[in-house]
mmCIF file of C-alpha atoms and ligand atoms in Angstrom:
data_model
loop_
_atom_site.group_PDB
_atom_site.id
_atom_site.type_symbol
_atom_site.label_atom_id
_atom_site.label_comp_id
_atom_site.label_asym_id
_atom_site.label_seq_id
_atom_site.Cartn_x
_atom_site.Cartn_y
_atom_site.Cartn_z
ATOM 1 C CA MET A 1 -11.189 28.059 7.396
ATOM 2 C CA PHE A 2 -8.291 27.134 4.817
ATOM 3 C CA SER A 3 -9.312 29.814 1.463
ATOM 4 C CA PRO A 4 -6.970 28.278 -1.800
ATOM 5 C CA THR A 5 -6.576 31.380 -4.074
ATOM 6 C CA VAL A 6 -5.258 31.465 -7.508
ATOM 7 C CA HIS A 7 -1.480 30.624 -6.821
ATOM 8 C CA THR A 8 -2.667 27.386 -4.789
ATOM 9 C CA ARG A 9 -1.742 24.270 -5.543
ATOM 10 C CA PHE A 10 -3.724 20.690 -5.259
ATOM 11 C CA ILE A 11 -3.912 16.809 -4.780
ATOM 12 C CA ALA A 12 -7.063 15.571 -6.280
ATOM 13 C CA LEU A 13 -7.984 11.849 -4.698
ATOM 14 C CA LEU A 14 -9.320 10.057 -7.350
ATOM 15 C CA GLY A 15 -11.958 6.789 -6.590
ATOM 16 C CA ASN A 16 -15.271 5.873 -6.360
ATOM 17 C CA PRO A 17 -16.208 5.649 -3.565
ATOM 18 C CA LEU A 18 -14.453 8.130 -0.980
ATOM 19 C CA GLY A 19 -16.571 8.924 2.215
ATOM 20 C CA HIS A 20 -14.415 7.016 4.702
ATOM 21 C CA SER A 21 -10.472 8.085 3.437
ATOM 22 C CA ILE A 22 -8.713 8.640 5.414
ATOM 23 C CA SER A 23 -6.108 9.983 3.180
ATOM 24 C CA PRO A 24 -7.512 13.974 2.705
ATOM 25 C CA PRO A 25 -7.171 14.579 6.975
ATOM 26 C CA MET A 26 -2.843 12.661 5.975
ATOM 27 C CA HIS A 27 -2.427 15.605 3.742
ATOM 28 C CA ASN A 28 -3.681 18.469 5.021
ATOM 29 C CA ARG A 29 -3.123 18.201 8.120
ATOM 30 C CA VAL A 30 0.998 18.185 7.485
ATOM 31 C CA PHE A 31 0.647 21.528 4.759
ATOM 32 C CA GLU A 32 -1.105 22.717 7.064
ATOM 33 C CA LYS A 33 1.976 22.004 9.681
ATOM 34 C CA LEU A 34 4.362 23.046 7.167
ATOM 35 C CA GLY A 35 2.566 26.124 6.298
ATOM 36 C CA MET A 36 2.820 24.712 2.172
ATOM 37 C CA ASP A 37 -0.090 26.663 0.180
ATOM 38 C CA TYR A 38 -1.327 22.973 -1.636
ATOM 39 C CA CYS A 39 -4.697 21.082 -0.515
ATOM 40 C CA TYR A 40 -5.554 17.830 -0.923
ATOM 41 C CA LEU A 41 -9.389 16.916 -1.843
ATOM 42 C CA PRO A 42 -11.547 13.712 -2.760
ATOM 43 C CA ILE A 43 -13.248 13.630 -5.693
ATOM 44 C CA GLU A 44 -15.190 10.335 -7.041
ATOM 45 C CA VAL A 45 -14.932 9.172 -10.442
ATOM 46 C CA THR A 46 -16.963 6.873 -12.811
ATOM 47 C CA ALA A 47 -14.613 4.699 -14.709
ATOM 48 C CA GLU A 48 -16.747 6.658 -17.725
ATOM 49 C CA ASP A 49 -15.732 9.793 -16.390
ATOM 50 C CA LEU A 50 -11.638 9.135 -15.882
ATOM 51 C CA GLY A 51 -10.827 10.004 -18.395
ATOM 52 C CA THR A 52 -11.714 13.289 -19.120
ATOM 53 C CA ILE A 53 -11.181 14.491 -15.134
ATOM 54 C CA PHE A 54 -7.862 13.542 -15.379
ATOM 55 C CA ALA A 55 -7.102 15.358 -18.797
ATOM 56 C CA ALA A 56 -8.385 18.866 -17.315
ATOM 57 C CA MET A 57 -6.184 17.740 -14.422
ATOM 58 C CA LYS A 58 -3.405 17.918 -15.855
ATOM 59 C CA LYS A 59 -4.534 21.757 -17.528
ATOM 60 C CA MET A 60 -5.172 23.323 -13.982
ATOM 61 C CA ASN A 61 -3.306 23.910 -11.267
ATOM 62 C CA PHE A 62 -3.389 20.145 -9.303
ATOM 63 C CA ALA A 63 0.816 19.277 -8.652
ATOM 64 C CA GLY A 64 -0.841 15.596 -8.230
ATOM 65 C CA CYS A 65 -3.639 12.860 -7.455
ATOM 66 C CA ASN A 66 -3.781 9.634 -5.329
ATOM 67 C CA VAL A 67 -5.520 6.775 -7.333
ATOM 68 C CA THR A 68 -7.232 4.400 -5.885
ATOM 69 C CA ILE A 69 -9.376 1.514 -5.930
ATOM 70 C CA PRO A 70 -11.350 1.381 -8.909
ATOM 71 C CA HIS A 71 -9.368 2.986 -11.011
ATOM 72 C CA LYS A 72 -5.535 2.109 -9.953
ATOM 73 C CA LEU A 73 -5.152 0.087 -13.641
ATOM 74 C CA ALA A 74 -7.410 2.196 -15.889
ATOM 75 C CA ILE A 75 -5.227 5.603 -15.074
ATOM 76 C CA MET A 76 -2.745 3.984 -16.430
ATOM 77 C CA ALA A 77 -3.483 4.258 -20.126
ATOM 78 C CA HIS A 78 -3.555 8.221 -19.362
ATOM 79 C CA LEU A 79 0.150 9.272 -18.818
ATOM 80 C CA ASP A 80 2.635 10.150 -20.123
ATOM 81 C CA GLU A 81 5.315 8.167 -17.967
ATOM 82 C CA LEU A 82 4.895 4.948 -15.594
ATOM 83 C CA ASP A 83 8.291 5.104 -13.224
ATOM 84 C CA ASP A 84 9.736 0.861 -13.757
ATOM 85 C CA LEU A 85 8.735 -0.453 -10.855
ATOM 86 C CA ALA A 86 4.861 0.740 -11.164
ATOM 87 C CA GLU A 87 4.822 -0.587 -14.391
ATOM 88 C CA THR A 88 5.604 -4.030 -13.552
ATOM 89 C CA ILE A 89 3.224 -3.578 -10.626
ATOM 90 C CA GLY A 90 1.206 -2.563 -13.177
ATOM 91 C CA ALA A 91 -1.278 -0.227 -11.499
ATOM 92 C CA VAL A 92 -0.502 2.837 -10.166
ATOM 93 C CA ASN A 93 -1.209 4.779 -6.819
ATOM 94 C CA THR A 94 0.344 8.115 -7.545
ATOM 95 C CA VAL A 95 0.571 10.415 -10.521
ATOM 96 C CA ARG A 96 3.299 13.585 -10.436
ATOM 97 C CA PHE A 97 1.789 16.113 -13.296
ATOM 98 C CA GLN A 98 5.202 18.354 -14.059
ATOM 99 C CA ASN A 99 6.189 20.991 -17.337
ATOM 100 C CA GLY A 100 2.593 20.010 -18.468
ATOM 101 C CA ARG A 101 3.359 15.996 -18.043
ATOM 102 C CA SER A 102 2.653 13.457 -16.640
ATOM 103 C CA LYS A 103 3.977 10.969 -15.183
ATOM 104 C CA GLY A 104 2.664 6.808 -12.384
ATOM 105 C CA PHE A 105 4.174 5.884 -9.293
ATOM 106 C CA ASN A 106 3.410 3.054 -6.973
ATOM 107 C CA THR A 107 3.763 4.025 -3.565
ATOM 108 C CA ASP A 108 2.243 0.873 -1.503
ATOM 109 C CA GLY A 109 5.093 -2.017 -1.988
ATOM 110 C CA GLU A 110 7.223 0.891 -0.680
ATOM 111 C CA GLY A 111 4.846 1.369 2.148
ATOM 112 C CA PHE A 112 4.835 -1.459 3.182
ATOM 113 C CA ILE A 113 8.717 -1.983 3.107
ATOM 114 C CA ARG A 114 9.339 1.502 5.480
ATOM 115 C CA SER A 115 6.929 0.383 7.145
ATOM 116 C CA LEU A 116 8.060 -3.348 8.417
ATOM 117 C CA GLN A 117 11.048 -0.834 8.908
ATOM 118 C CA GLU A 118 10.493 1.637 11.277
ATOM 119 C CA GLU A 119 8.210 -0.683 13.439
ATOM 120 C CA SER A 120 10.736 -4.065 13.295
ATOM 121 C CA GLY A 121 13.739 -3.698 12.319
ATOM 122 C CA ILE A 122 13.875 -5.475 8.965
ATOM 123 C CA THR A 123 14.914 -4.893 5.136
ATOM 124 C CA PRO A 124 14.034 -7.466 3.366
ATOM 125 C CA LYS A 125 17.663 -7.945 1.896
ATOM 126 C CA GLY A 126 17.658 -10.892 2.825
ATOM 127 C CA HIS A 127 15.046 -11.801 4.359
ATOM 128 C CA ARG A 128 11.400 -14.963 3.815
ATOM 129 C CA PHE A 129 8.936 -13.265 3.359
ATOM 130 C CA LEU A 130 5.052 -15.812 2.778
ATOM 131 C CA LEU A 131 2.423 -13.831 1.440
ATOM 132 C CA PHE A 132 -1.395 -15.048 2.237
ATOM 133 C CA GLY A 133 -3.025 -13.606 -0.813
ATOM 134 C CA CYS A 134 -2.987 -12.530 -4.831
ATOM 135 C CA GLY A 135 -4.883 -9.793 -5.931
ATOM 136 C CA GLY A 136 -3.529 -5.816 -6.174
ATOM 137 C CA ALA A 137 -1.686 -5.214 -2.862
ATOM 138 C CA THR A 138 -0.132 -8.721 -2.916
ATOM 139 C CA ARG A 139 1.216 -8.259 -5.890
ATOM 140 C CA ALA A 140 2.339 -4.469 -5.849
ATOM 141 C CA ILE A 141 4.234 -6.045 -2.079
ATOM 142 C CA ALA A 142 5.662 -8.611 -3.342
ATOM 143 C CA MET A 143 7.278 -6.727 -6.526
ATOM 144 C CA THR A 144 8.771 -4.105 -4.374
ATOM 145 C CA LEU A 145 9.631 -6.934 -1.741
ATOM 146 C CA ALA A 146 11.863 -8.345 -4.933
ATOM 147 C CA ALA A 147 12.853 -5.531 -6.596
ATOM 148 C CA HIS A 148 14.138 -4.852 -2.932
ATOM 149 C CA GLY A 149 16.380 -7.929 -2.256
ATOM 150 C CA ALA A 150 14.329 -9.659 -0.397
ATOM 151 C CA GLU A 151 15.531 -13.644 -0.632
ATOM 152 C CA ARG A 152 12.838 -15.279 -0.729
ATOM 153 C CA VAL A 153 8.984 -14.513 -2.103
ATOM 154 C CA MET A 154 6.246 -17.343 -1.221
ATOM 155 C CA LEU A 155 3.146 -16.915 -2.105
ATOM 156 C CA CYS A 156 -0.127 -18.853 -0.925
ATOM 157 C CA ASN A 157 -3.486 -18.406 -2.573
ATOM 158 C CA ARG A 158 -6.681 -20.039 -2.114
ATOM 159 C CA THR A 159 -7.044 -19.715 -6.003
ATOM 160 C CA GLU A 160 -3.820 -21.462 -6.504
ATOM 161 C CA ALA A 161 -2.762 -20.477 -10.521
ATOM 162 C CA LYS A 162 -2.839 -16.963 -9.351
ATOM 163 C CA ALA A 163 0.529 -17.120 -6.484
ATOM 164 C CA GLU A 164 1.939 -19.913 -9.148
ATOM 165 C CA ALA A 165 1.277 -16.979 -11.605
ATOM 166 C CA LEU A 166 2.562 -14.366 -10.560
ATOM 167 C CA ALA A 167 5.320 -16.155 -8.636
ATOM 168 C CA GLU A 168 6.058 -16.954 -12.160
ATOM 169 C CA GLU A 169 6.208 -13.422 -13.284
ATOM 170 C CA ILE A 170 8.758 -12.281 -10.400
ATOM 171 C CA ASN A 171 11.076 -14.525 -11.506
ATOM 172 C CA ARG A 172 10.819 -13.408 -15.127
ATOM 173 C CA ARG A 173 10.597 -9.663 -14.351
ATOM 174 C CA VAL A 174 12.429 -8.950 -11.535
ATOM 175 C CA ARG A 175 14.263 -10.981 -10.177
ATOM 176 C CA PRO A 176 14.851 -15.061 -9.001
ATOM 177 C CA CYS A 177 13.532 -15.464 -6.095
ATOM 178 C CA ALA A 178 9.727 -16.101 -5.679
ATOM 179 C CA ALA A 179 6.966 -19.652 -5.253
ATOM 180 C CA SER A 180 3.983 -20.245 -4.686
ATOM 181 C CA ILE A 181 2.963 -22.601 -2.130
ATOM 182 C CA ALA A 182 0.520 -24.400 -1.511
ATOM 183 C CA CYS A 183 -2.625 -22.975 0.713
ATOM 184 C CA LYS A 184 -3.098 -25.995 3.074
ATOM 185 C CA GLY A 185 -1.944 -29.015 5.277
ATOM 186 C CA LYS A 186 1.916 -29.453 5.388
ATOM 187 C CA ALA A 187 2.985 -27.392 2.392
ATOM 188 C CA GLN A 188 1.522 -24.388 4.555
ATOM 189 C CA LEU A 189 3.330 -25.200 8.020
ATOM 190 C CA THR A 190 6.642 -25.885 5.733
ATOM 191 C CA ALA A 191 6.811 -22.785 4.601
ATOM 192 C CA ALA A 192 5.831 -20.250 7.641
ATOM 193 C CA GLY A 193 8.650 -22.742 9.213
ATOM 194 C CA GLU A 194 11.167 -21.559 6.462
ATOM 195 C CA ALA A 195 10.244 -17.438 6.840
ATOM 196 C CA ASP A 196 11.071 -14.876 8.626
ATOM 197 C CA ILE A 197 8.104 -12.950 7.729
ATOM 198 C CA LEU A 198 4.548 -13.876 7.634
ATOM 199 C CA VAL A 199 2.099 -10.851 5.900
ATOM 200 C CA ASN A 200 -1.759 -11.807 6.057
ATOM 201 C CA THR A 201 -2.164 -9.540 1.812
ATOM 202 C CA THR A 202 -5.910 -10.573 1.898
ATOM 203 C CA SER A 203 -8.907 -8.650 3.465
ATOM 204 C CA ILE A 204 -9.358 -11.382 5.853
ATOM 205 C CA GLY A 205 -9.832 -9.934 9.624
ATOM 206 C CA MET A 206 -11.543 -7.275 8.473
ATOM 207 C CA HIS A 207 -14.225 -4.679 10.468
ATOM 208 C CA PRO A 208 -16.999 -6.372 10.267
ATOM 209 C CA ASN A 209 -15.930 -10.492 9.954
ATOM 210 C CA GLU A 210 -13.219 -9.509 12.605
ATOM 211 C CA ASP A 211 -12.870 -13.251 14.235
ATOM 212 C CA VAL A 212 -11.339 -15.144 12.088
ATOM 213 C CA MET A 213 -7.834 -15.379 10.377
ATOM 214 C CA PRO A 214 -6.248 -15.850 6.999
ATOM 215 C CA PHE A 215 -3.815 -18.576 8.055
ATOM 216 C CA PRO A 216 -3.555 -21.118 10.954
ATOM 217 C CA GLU A 217 -2.551 -20.375 14.332
ATOM 218 C CA ALA A 218 0.202 -23.111 13.958
ATOM 219 C CA CYS A 219 2.500 -21.813 11.641
ATOM 220 C CA ILE A 220 3.429 -18.799 13.798
ATOM 221 C CA GLU A 221 6.167 -20.019 15.447
ATOM 222 C CA ALA A 222 7.879 -16.300 18.085
ATOM 223 C CA ARG A 223 10.867 -15.481 15.967
ATOM 224 C CA HIS A 224 8.563 -14.074 12.767
ATOM 225 C CA ILE A 225 7.234 -10.837 12.772
ATOM 226 C CA VAL A 226 3.615 -11.313 11.042
ATOM 227 C CA ALA A 227 2.422 -8.407 9.675
ATOM 228 C CA ASP A 228 -1.406 -6.942 8.109
ATOM 229 C CA ILE A 229 -2.578 -4.904 5.591
ATOM 230 C CA VAL A 230 -5.922 -4.452 7.244
ATOM 231 C CA TYR A 231 -6.249 -1.990 9.463
ATOM 232 C CA ASN A 232 -9.662 -2.246 10.351
ATOM 233 C CA PRO A 233 -9.354 -3.344 13.356
ATOM 234 C CA TRP A 234 -6.131 -1.718 14.318
ATOM 235 C CA MET A 235 -5.780 -4.979 16.052
ATOM 236 C CA THR A 236 -6.946 -8.003 13.608
ATOM 237 C CA LYS A 237 -7.089 -11.451 15.289
ATOM 238 C CA LEU A 238 -4.120 -12.003 12.919
ATOM 239 C CA LEU A 239 -1.662 -9.903 15.097
ATOM 240 C CA SER A 240 -3.167 -10.690 18.261
ATOM 241 C CA THR A 241 -2.327 -14.075 17.937
ATOM 242 C CA ALA A 242 1.064 -13.744 16.681
ATOM 243 C CA GLU A 243 1.173 -11.641 20.666
ATOM 244 C CA GLU A 244 0.077 -14.538 21.917
ATOM 245 C CA ARG A 245 2.803 -16.647 20.230
ATOM 246 C CA GLY A 246 5.326 -14.728 21.103
ATOM 247 C CA ALA A 247 5.480 -13.006 17.222
ATOM 248 C CA LYS A 248 6.433 -9.314 16.345
ATOM 249 C CA ALA A 249 3.043 -8.115 15.498
ATOM 250 C CA VAL A 250 3.084 -5.209 12.080
ATOM 251 C CA HIS A 251 -0.593 -3.660 11.492
ATOM 252 C CA GLY A 252 -1.840 -2.189 8.718
ATOM 253 C CA LEU A 253 -2.266 1.540 9.330
ATOM 254 C CA GLY A 254 1.786 1.915 9.672
ATOM 255 C CA MET A 255 1.657 0.715 5.177
ATOM 256 C CA LEU A 256 -0.998 3.735 5.220
ATOM 257 C CA VAL A 257 0.838 6.509 6.665
ATOM 258 C CA TRP A 258 4.215 5.505 4.435
ATOM 259 C CA GLN A 259 2.154 5.331 1.776
ATOM 260 C CA GLY A 260 0.892 8.854 1.618
ATOM 261 C CA ALA A 261 4.613 9.862 2.832
ATOM 262 C CA ALA A 262 6.108 8.466 -0.478
ATOM 263 C CA ALA A 263 3.359 9.519 -2.722
ATOM 264 C CA PHE A 264 3.704 13.367 -0.119
ATOM 265 C CA LYS A 265 7.760 13.100 -1.209
ATOM 266 C CA ILE A 266 6.360 12.747 -5.270
ATOM 267 C CA PHE A 267 3.967 15.368 -5.555
ATOM 268 C CA THR A 268 6.004 17.605 -3.649
ATOM 269 C CA GLY A 269 9.670 17.697 -3.585
ATOM 270 C CA ARG A 270 9.504 17.506 0.061
ATOM 271 C CA GLU A 271 9.916 15.041 3.203
ATOM 272 C CA ALA A 272 5.906 13.895 4.622
ATOM 273 C CA ASP A 273 5.517 15.203 8.552
ATOM 274 C CA VAL A 274 5.257 11.832 8.624
ATOM 275 C CA ALA A 275 4.377 11.363 13.329
ATOM 276 C CA ALA A 276 1.951 14.212 11.830
ATOM 277 C CA MET A 277 0.235 12.183 9.812
ATOM 278 C CA LYS A 278 0.358 9.296 12.550
ATOM 279 C CA GLU A 279 -1.251 11.836 14.221
ATOM 280 C CA GLU A 280 -4.267 11.841 11.772
ATOM 281 C CA VAL A 281 -4.778 8.118 10.960
ATOM 282 C CA ALA A 282 -4.798 7.291 14.554
ATOM 283 C CA LYS A 283 -8.446 8.548 14.796
ATOM 284 C CA LEU A 284 -9.057 5.570 12.939
ATOM 285 C CA ARG A 285 -8.157 3.694 16.344
ATOM 286 C CA LYS A 286 -10.495 1.289 17.538
ATOM 287 C CA GLY A 287 -8.473 -0.427 19.264
HETATM 288 P P1 ATR B 1 -6.878 -6.372 -3.405
HETATM 289 O O1 ATR B 1 -6.752 -5.692 -5.143
HETATM 290 O O2 ATR B 1 -7.785 -4.855 -3.550
HETATM 291 O O3 ATR B 1 -5.989 -6.576 -2.712
HETATM 292 P P2 ATR B 1 -8.773 -8.815 -3.745
HETATM 293 O O4 ATR B 1 -8.084 -8.739 -5.731
HETATM 294 O O5 ATR B 1 -10.181 -8.514 -4.083
HETATM 295 O O6 ATR B 1 -8.464 -7.304 -3.275
HETATM 296 O O7 ATR B 1 -8.046 -9.898 -3.851
HETATM 297 C C1 ATR B 1 -7.858 -10.460 -2.076
HETATM 298 C C2 ATR B 1 -6.727 -11.544 -2.288
HETATM 299 O O8 ATR B 1 -7.520 -12.384 -1.357
HETATM 300 C C3 ATR B 1 -7.414 -12.505 -3.473
HETATM 301 O O9 ATR B 1 -6.264 -13.151 -3.776
HETATM 302 C C4 ATR B 1 -8.314 -14.067 -2.159
HETATM 303 O O10 ATR B 1 -8.337 -14.909 -3.355
HETATM 304 P P3 ATR B 1 -8.897 -15.008 -4.832
HETATM 305 O O11 ATR B 1 -7.933 -14.799 -5.278
HETATM 306 O O12 ATR B 1 -8.851 -16.859 -4.146
HETATM 307 O O13 ATR B 1 -10.095 -15.024 -4.979
HETATM 308 C C5 ATR B 1 -7.947 -13.599 -1.047
HETATM 309 N N1 ATR B 1 -8.896 -14.340 -0.382
HETATM 310 C C6 ATR B 1 -9.889 -12.261 -0.393
HETATM 311 N N2 ATR B 1 -11.366 -13.412 1.035
HETATM 312 C C7 ATR B 1 -10.265 -14.922 0.914
HETATM 313 C C8 ATR B 1 -10.814 -15.273 1.045
HETATM 314 N N3 ATR B 1 -12.051 -15.960 2.512
HETATM 315 N N4 ATR B 1 -10.432 -16.797 2.460
HETATM 316 C C9 ATR B 1 -9.366 -16.868 1.095
HETATM 317 N N5 ATR B 1 -8.584 -15.984 1.330
HETATM 318 C C10 ATR B 1 -8.899 -14.682 -0.138
#
């Protein structure tokens, strides 16, 4: 069993609840494999205690932390510095402690882009994306796609006003490449026809409601790449339908691995062993 010493650097995961988080085994596996004296530990924190615990960590032997639901916004009030993209996204999932100061980053969008690139060979530049949903994950992915040169970022959400507001914000703060799309009928089909990549950024299709799709099957053409951020189940109804229609499927677990790999680099300055992370994460695959 791993036995920490006074020299061990710690990385925390701050969130609540954390019972099923894959991040601790995923990072610890890499630390072990690369022989690094680091330890990643989950710490369940209430909103009330977040500031106190974060301030204490800064004074302890922590190299950084990941931040997850429900603290991705609240943590920003406690940081000394904020990376530009994280500021634009308006949420932080990774913090680095260095020389007594804390700096916040957001690696969720980068995780999506690197997973997309690995599984399909596609980079955002010059491509047209249609994103379904408008929550925190959508924000991170859409802003990052815009920052990486996507030709168009179309946003389709049940509550259309949210998609309009996010598109306006992307156009103003990142690049003029975003538009909102009505979430029904012909407008949705036309937008899908104009897109190269369709992305589900909602929780639709997640266990135990596995038999639902975030958008109609008719939107999917064989030339499309269809990506899902849902990773439980690994093969969502959306992705199996996409494959049946001849499209390329990009699975949600890739984003989980690559956002972790990007955070690992921020914490340690070293490249993560992505193959080891994937082996750990593969334990989540339930078909
Ligand atoms: P997160 O911030 O974790 O990404 P969220 O804030 O719950 O998650 O956002 C989920 C997104 O999925 C929202 O855009 C939501 O649509 P609304 O803005 O209309 O609420 C969308 N979503 C969730 N369940 C949905 C459903 N059954 N049908 C359509 N959209 C859904």
